[in-house]
XYZ file of C-alpha atoms in Angstrom:
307
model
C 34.008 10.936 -21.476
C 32.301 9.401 -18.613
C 30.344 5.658 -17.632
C 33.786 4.127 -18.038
C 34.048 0.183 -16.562
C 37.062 -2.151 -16.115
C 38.525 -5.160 -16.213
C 41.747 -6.639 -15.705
C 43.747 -10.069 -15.766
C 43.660 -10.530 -11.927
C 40.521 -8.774 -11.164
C 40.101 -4.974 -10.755
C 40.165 -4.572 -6.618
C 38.403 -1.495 -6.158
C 36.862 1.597 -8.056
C 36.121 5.224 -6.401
C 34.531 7.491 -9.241
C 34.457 11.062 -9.075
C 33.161 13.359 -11.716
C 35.729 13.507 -14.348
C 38.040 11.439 -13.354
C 38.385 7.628 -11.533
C 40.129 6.180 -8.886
C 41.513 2.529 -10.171
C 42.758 0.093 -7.980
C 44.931 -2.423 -8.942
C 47.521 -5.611 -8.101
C 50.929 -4.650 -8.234
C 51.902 -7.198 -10.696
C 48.929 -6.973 -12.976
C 49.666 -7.303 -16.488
C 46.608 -5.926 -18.653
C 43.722 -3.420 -17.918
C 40.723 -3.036 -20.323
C 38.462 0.187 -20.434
C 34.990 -0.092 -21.994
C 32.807 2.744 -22.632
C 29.199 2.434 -23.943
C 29.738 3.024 -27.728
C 33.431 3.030 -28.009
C 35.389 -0.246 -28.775
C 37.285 -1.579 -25.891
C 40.435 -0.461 -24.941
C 43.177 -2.545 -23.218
C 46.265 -1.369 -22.139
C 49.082 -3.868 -21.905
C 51.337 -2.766 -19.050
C 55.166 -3.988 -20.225
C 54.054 -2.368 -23.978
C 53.192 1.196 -22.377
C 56.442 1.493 -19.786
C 53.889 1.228 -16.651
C 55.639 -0.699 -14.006
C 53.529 -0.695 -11.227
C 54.760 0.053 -7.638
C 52.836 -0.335 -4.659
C 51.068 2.719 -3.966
C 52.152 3.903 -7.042
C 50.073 6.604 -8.924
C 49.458 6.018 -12.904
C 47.265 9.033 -14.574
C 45.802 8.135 -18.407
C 43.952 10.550 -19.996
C 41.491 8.905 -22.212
C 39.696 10.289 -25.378
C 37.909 8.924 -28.072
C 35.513 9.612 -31.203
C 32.318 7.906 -30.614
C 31.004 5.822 -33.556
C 27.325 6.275 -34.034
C 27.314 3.478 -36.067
C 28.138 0.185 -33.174
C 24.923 1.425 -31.690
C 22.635 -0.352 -33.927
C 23.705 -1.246 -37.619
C 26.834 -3.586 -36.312
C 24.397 -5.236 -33.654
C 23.291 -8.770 -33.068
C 21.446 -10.737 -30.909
C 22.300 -13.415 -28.625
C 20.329 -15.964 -26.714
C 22.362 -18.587 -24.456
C 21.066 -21.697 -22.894
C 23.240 -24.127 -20.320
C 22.488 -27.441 -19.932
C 21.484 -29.329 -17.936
C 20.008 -26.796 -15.095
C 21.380 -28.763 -11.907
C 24.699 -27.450 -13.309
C 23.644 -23.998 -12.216
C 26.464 -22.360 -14.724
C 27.641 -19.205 -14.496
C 29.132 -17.192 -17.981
C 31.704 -14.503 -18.499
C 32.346 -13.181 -21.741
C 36.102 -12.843 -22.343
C 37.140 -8.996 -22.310
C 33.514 -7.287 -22.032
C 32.254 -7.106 -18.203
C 29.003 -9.142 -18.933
C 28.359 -12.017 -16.840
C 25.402 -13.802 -15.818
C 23.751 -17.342 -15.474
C 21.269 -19.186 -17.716
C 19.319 -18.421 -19.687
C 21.036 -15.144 -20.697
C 19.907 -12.692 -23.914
C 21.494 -9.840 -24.641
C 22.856 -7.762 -27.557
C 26.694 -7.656 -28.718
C 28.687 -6.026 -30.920
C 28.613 -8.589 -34.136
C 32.315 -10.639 -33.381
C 33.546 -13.687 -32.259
C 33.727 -14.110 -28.553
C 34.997 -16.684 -25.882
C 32.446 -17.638 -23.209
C 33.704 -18.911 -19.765
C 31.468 -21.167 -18.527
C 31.960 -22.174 -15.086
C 29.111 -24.576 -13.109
C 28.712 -24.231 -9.322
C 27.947 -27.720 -9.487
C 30.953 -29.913 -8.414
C 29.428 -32.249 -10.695
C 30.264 -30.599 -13.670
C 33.332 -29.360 -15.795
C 34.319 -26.195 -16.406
C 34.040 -25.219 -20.355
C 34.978 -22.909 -22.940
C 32.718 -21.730 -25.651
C 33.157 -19.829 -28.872
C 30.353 -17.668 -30.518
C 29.804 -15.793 -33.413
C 27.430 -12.799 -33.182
C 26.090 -12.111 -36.723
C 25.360 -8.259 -37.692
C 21.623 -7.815 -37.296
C 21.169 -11.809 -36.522
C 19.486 -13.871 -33.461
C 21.663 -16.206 -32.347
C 21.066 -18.928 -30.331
C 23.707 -21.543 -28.451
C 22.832 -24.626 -26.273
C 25.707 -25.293 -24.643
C 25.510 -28.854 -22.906
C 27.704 -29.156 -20.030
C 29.858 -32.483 -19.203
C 28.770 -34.632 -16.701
C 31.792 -35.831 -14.775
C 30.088 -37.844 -11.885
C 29.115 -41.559 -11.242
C 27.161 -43.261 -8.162
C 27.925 -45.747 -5.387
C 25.609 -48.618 -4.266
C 26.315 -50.306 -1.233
C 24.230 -53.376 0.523
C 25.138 -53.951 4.262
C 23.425 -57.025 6.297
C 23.845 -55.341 9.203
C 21.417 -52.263 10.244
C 22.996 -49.217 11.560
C 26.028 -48.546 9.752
C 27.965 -45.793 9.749
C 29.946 -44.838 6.308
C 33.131 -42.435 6.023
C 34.355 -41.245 2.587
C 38.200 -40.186 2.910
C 37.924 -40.065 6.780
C 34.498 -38.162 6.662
C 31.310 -39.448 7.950
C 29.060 -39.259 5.075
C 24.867 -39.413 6.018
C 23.491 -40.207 2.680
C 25.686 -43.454 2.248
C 25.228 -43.929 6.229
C 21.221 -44.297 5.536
C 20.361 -43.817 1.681
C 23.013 -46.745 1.078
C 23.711 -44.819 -2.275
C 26.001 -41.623 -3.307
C 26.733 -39.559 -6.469
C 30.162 -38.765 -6.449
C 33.016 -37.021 -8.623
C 34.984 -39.374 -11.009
C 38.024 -40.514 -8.570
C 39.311 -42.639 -6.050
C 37.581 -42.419 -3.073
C 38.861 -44.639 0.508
C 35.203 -45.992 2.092
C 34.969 -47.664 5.187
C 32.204 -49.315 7.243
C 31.242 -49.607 10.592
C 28.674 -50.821 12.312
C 26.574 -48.775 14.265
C 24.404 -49.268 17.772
C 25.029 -50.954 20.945
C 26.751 -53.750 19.398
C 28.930 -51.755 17.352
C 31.937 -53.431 18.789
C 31.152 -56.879 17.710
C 31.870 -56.370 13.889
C 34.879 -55.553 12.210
C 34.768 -52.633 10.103
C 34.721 -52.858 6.405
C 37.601 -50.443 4.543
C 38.285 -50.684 0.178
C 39.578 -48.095 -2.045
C 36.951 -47.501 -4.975
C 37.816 -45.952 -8.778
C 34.611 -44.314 -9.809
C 34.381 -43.314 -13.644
C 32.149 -40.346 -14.519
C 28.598 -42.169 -16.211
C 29.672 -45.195 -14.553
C 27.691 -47.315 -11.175
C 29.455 -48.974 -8.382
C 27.761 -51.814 -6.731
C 29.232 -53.539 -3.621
C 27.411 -55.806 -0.991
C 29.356 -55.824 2.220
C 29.349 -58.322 4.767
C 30.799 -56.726 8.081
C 32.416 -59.915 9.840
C 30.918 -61.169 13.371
C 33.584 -61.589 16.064
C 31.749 -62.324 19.010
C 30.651 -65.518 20.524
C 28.957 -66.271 23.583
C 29.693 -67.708 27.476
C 26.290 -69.060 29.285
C 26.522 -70.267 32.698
C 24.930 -72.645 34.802
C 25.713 -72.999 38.606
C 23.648 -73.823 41.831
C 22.944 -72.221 43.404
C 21.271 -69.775 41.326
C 21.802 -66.401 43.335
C 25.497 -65.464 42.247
C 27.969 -62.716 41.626
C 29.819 -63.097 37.859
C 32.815 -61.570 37.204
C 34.721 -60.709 33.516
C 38.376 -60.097 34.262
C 38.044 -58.749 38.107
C 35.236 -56.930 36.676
C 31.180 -57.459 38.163
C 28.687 -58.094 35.579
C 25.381 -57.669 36.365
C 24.391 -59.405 32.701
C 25.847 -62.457 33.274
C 25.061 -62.567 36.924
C 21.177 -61.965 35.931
C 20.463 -63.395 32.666
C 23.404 -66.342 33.088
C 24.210 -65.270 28.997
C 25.945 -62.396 27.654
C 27.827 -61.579 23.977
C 31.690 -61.446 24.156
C 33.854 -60.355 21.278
C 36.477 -63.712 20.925
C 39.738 -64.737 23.104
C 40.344 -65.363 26.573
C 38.215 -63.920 29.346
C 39.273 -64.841 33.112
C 35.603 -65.731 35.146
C 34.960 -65.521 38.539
C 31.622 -66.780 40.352
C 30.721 -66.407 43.983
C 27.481 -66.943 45.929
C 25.924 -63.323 45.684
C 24.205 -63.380 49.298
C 26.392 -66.062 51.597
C 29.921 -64.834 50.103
C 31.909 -66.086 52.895
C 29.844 -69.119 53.234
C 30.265 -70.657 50.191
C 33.409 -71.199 47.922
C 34.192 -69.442 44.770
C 34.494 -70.960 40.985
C 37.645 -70.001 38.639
C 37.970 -70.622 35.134
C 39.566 -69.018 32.386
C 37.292 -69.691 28.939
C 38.474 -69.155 25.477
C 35.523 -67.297 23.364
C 35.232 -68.563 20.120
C 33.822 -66.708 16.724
C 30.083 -67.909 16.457
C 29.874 -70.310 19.245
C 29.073 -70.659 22.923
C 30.858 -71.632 25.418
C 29.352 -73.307 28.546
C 30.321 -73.646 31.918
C 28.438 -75.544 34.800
C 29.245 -75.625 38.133
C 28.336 -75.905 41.694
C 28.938 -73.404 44.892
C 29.371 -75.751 47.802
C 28.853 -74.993 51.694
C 31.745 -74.454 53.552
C 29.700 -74.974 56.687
C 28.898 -78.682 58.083
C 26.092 -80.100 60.526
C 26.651 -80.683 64.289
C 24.539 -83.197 66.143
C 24.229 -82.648 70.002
């Protein structure tokens, strides 16, 4: 007997096959092997019925014979045709005990029996399932099998333009710039930031969300504004700002610039006669949403002699 194939419970891990006679490898706790030979019924050999305990590199030699029955090739036939649904599921079949496999849509002729059909979707947004058929003797049979859609979507509607959106800790780009997601039924921790140069600004935005397969999530988000503003006004007009011992060349130039709120310690100093002309202090308390304002005036320290 020859054009033997296998199977077993935890997967058959290699096969060399020499005339006569072939090389099966195998775990060393496996618990079942099946044999199938074109024309012959199956044949599975339970391990713990047949006294085989298996030992790594162990050696196990079975002898196999069999009387072929003419009859399986044709009068005990039927045919099968098998559809999965929908096709974004991209399913992939394994019939239990026979080494047939495939992905829809599958035809093929069987044995006439009952048989178990794993069904197993590469989709993530799909369940596995298990399906029973019954191949008639000479009969077409046909089974649409509909798989179970097990996802929902997520709306969100930010104010603010860029955001940036992390699902479990994980920047996510469609949610980030499609503002929408298809996700898994679960619980899923979101947060939002904003994005750009003025990023820092706004606090970020973080919710848990429970999404139920068929079901849409809407949320409009509102990332709060912490910043305020400080706009000065001194004479004269060429001066040196400072932010905490720090120059700033915005406030120096355009007398305005954006500060997230609390305290900020300012400085302001004649930018070309530094020695000649005294310096302003002031520590200013940035509010949420409003400006603050500070006037001034750099006086001379110089005075006029007559002669």
């Amino acid at each position: 007997m020859e054009g033997f194939s296998y199977d077993s419970y935890n997967g058959v891990v290699r096969v060399d096959k020499k005339p006569g006679q072939d090389m099966v490898y195998i775990s060393s706790n496996e618990r079942a092997l099946e044999i199938f030979c074109s024309g012959y019924e199956p044949l599975k050999i339970i391990m713990q019925e047949v006294g085989i305990v298996l030992n790594q590199k162990d050696v196990w030699i079975i002898k196999i014979s069999g009387e072929k029955k003419e009859e399986l090739l044709s009068s005990r036939k039927g045919h099968f045709s098998l559809k999965i649904l929908p096709e974004e599921a991209h399913a992939h079949f394994k019939i239990e005990g026979l080494p047939v496999e495939g992905t829809s849509p599958y035809e093929a002729e069987l044995i006439a029996g009952k048989y178990k059909f794993y069904i197993n979707p590469k989709s993530p947004f799909y369940n596995n399932k298990v399906e029973e058929l019954t191949i008639k003797e000479g009969e077409t049979t046909e089974k649409v099998v509909e798989m179970e859609d097990i996802s929902g979507h997520l709306f969100i509607n930010v104010s603010q333009t860029p955001i940036k959106v992390f699902i479990d800790g994980e920047f996510d780009y469609g949610l980030s710039t499609e503002r929408q997601k298809r996700l898994v039924r679960g619980e899923y921790k979101i947060r939002v930031e904003k994005d750009g140069d003025d990023s820092t600004f706004y606090l970020p935005h973080e919710e848990t969300i429970k999404i139920e397969k068929g079901e849409e999530i809407r949320r409009t988000i509102h990332l709060e504004d912490v910043s305020g503003y400080l706009e000065i006004n001194f004479s004269p007009k060429d001066i040196m700002a400072y932010i905490n011992g720090e120059y700033d060349e915005e406030l120096s130039s355009k007398f305005r610039k954006r500060l997230i709120f609390g305290k900020y310690d300012i400085k302001i100093e004649s930018k070309y006669h530094v020695d000649s002309y005294s310096k302003f202090y002031k520590t200013v308390n940035i509010e949420k949403g409003k400006t603050e304002i500070i006037r001034g005036e750099l006086t001379p320290k110089y005075g006029l002699i007559s002669l």
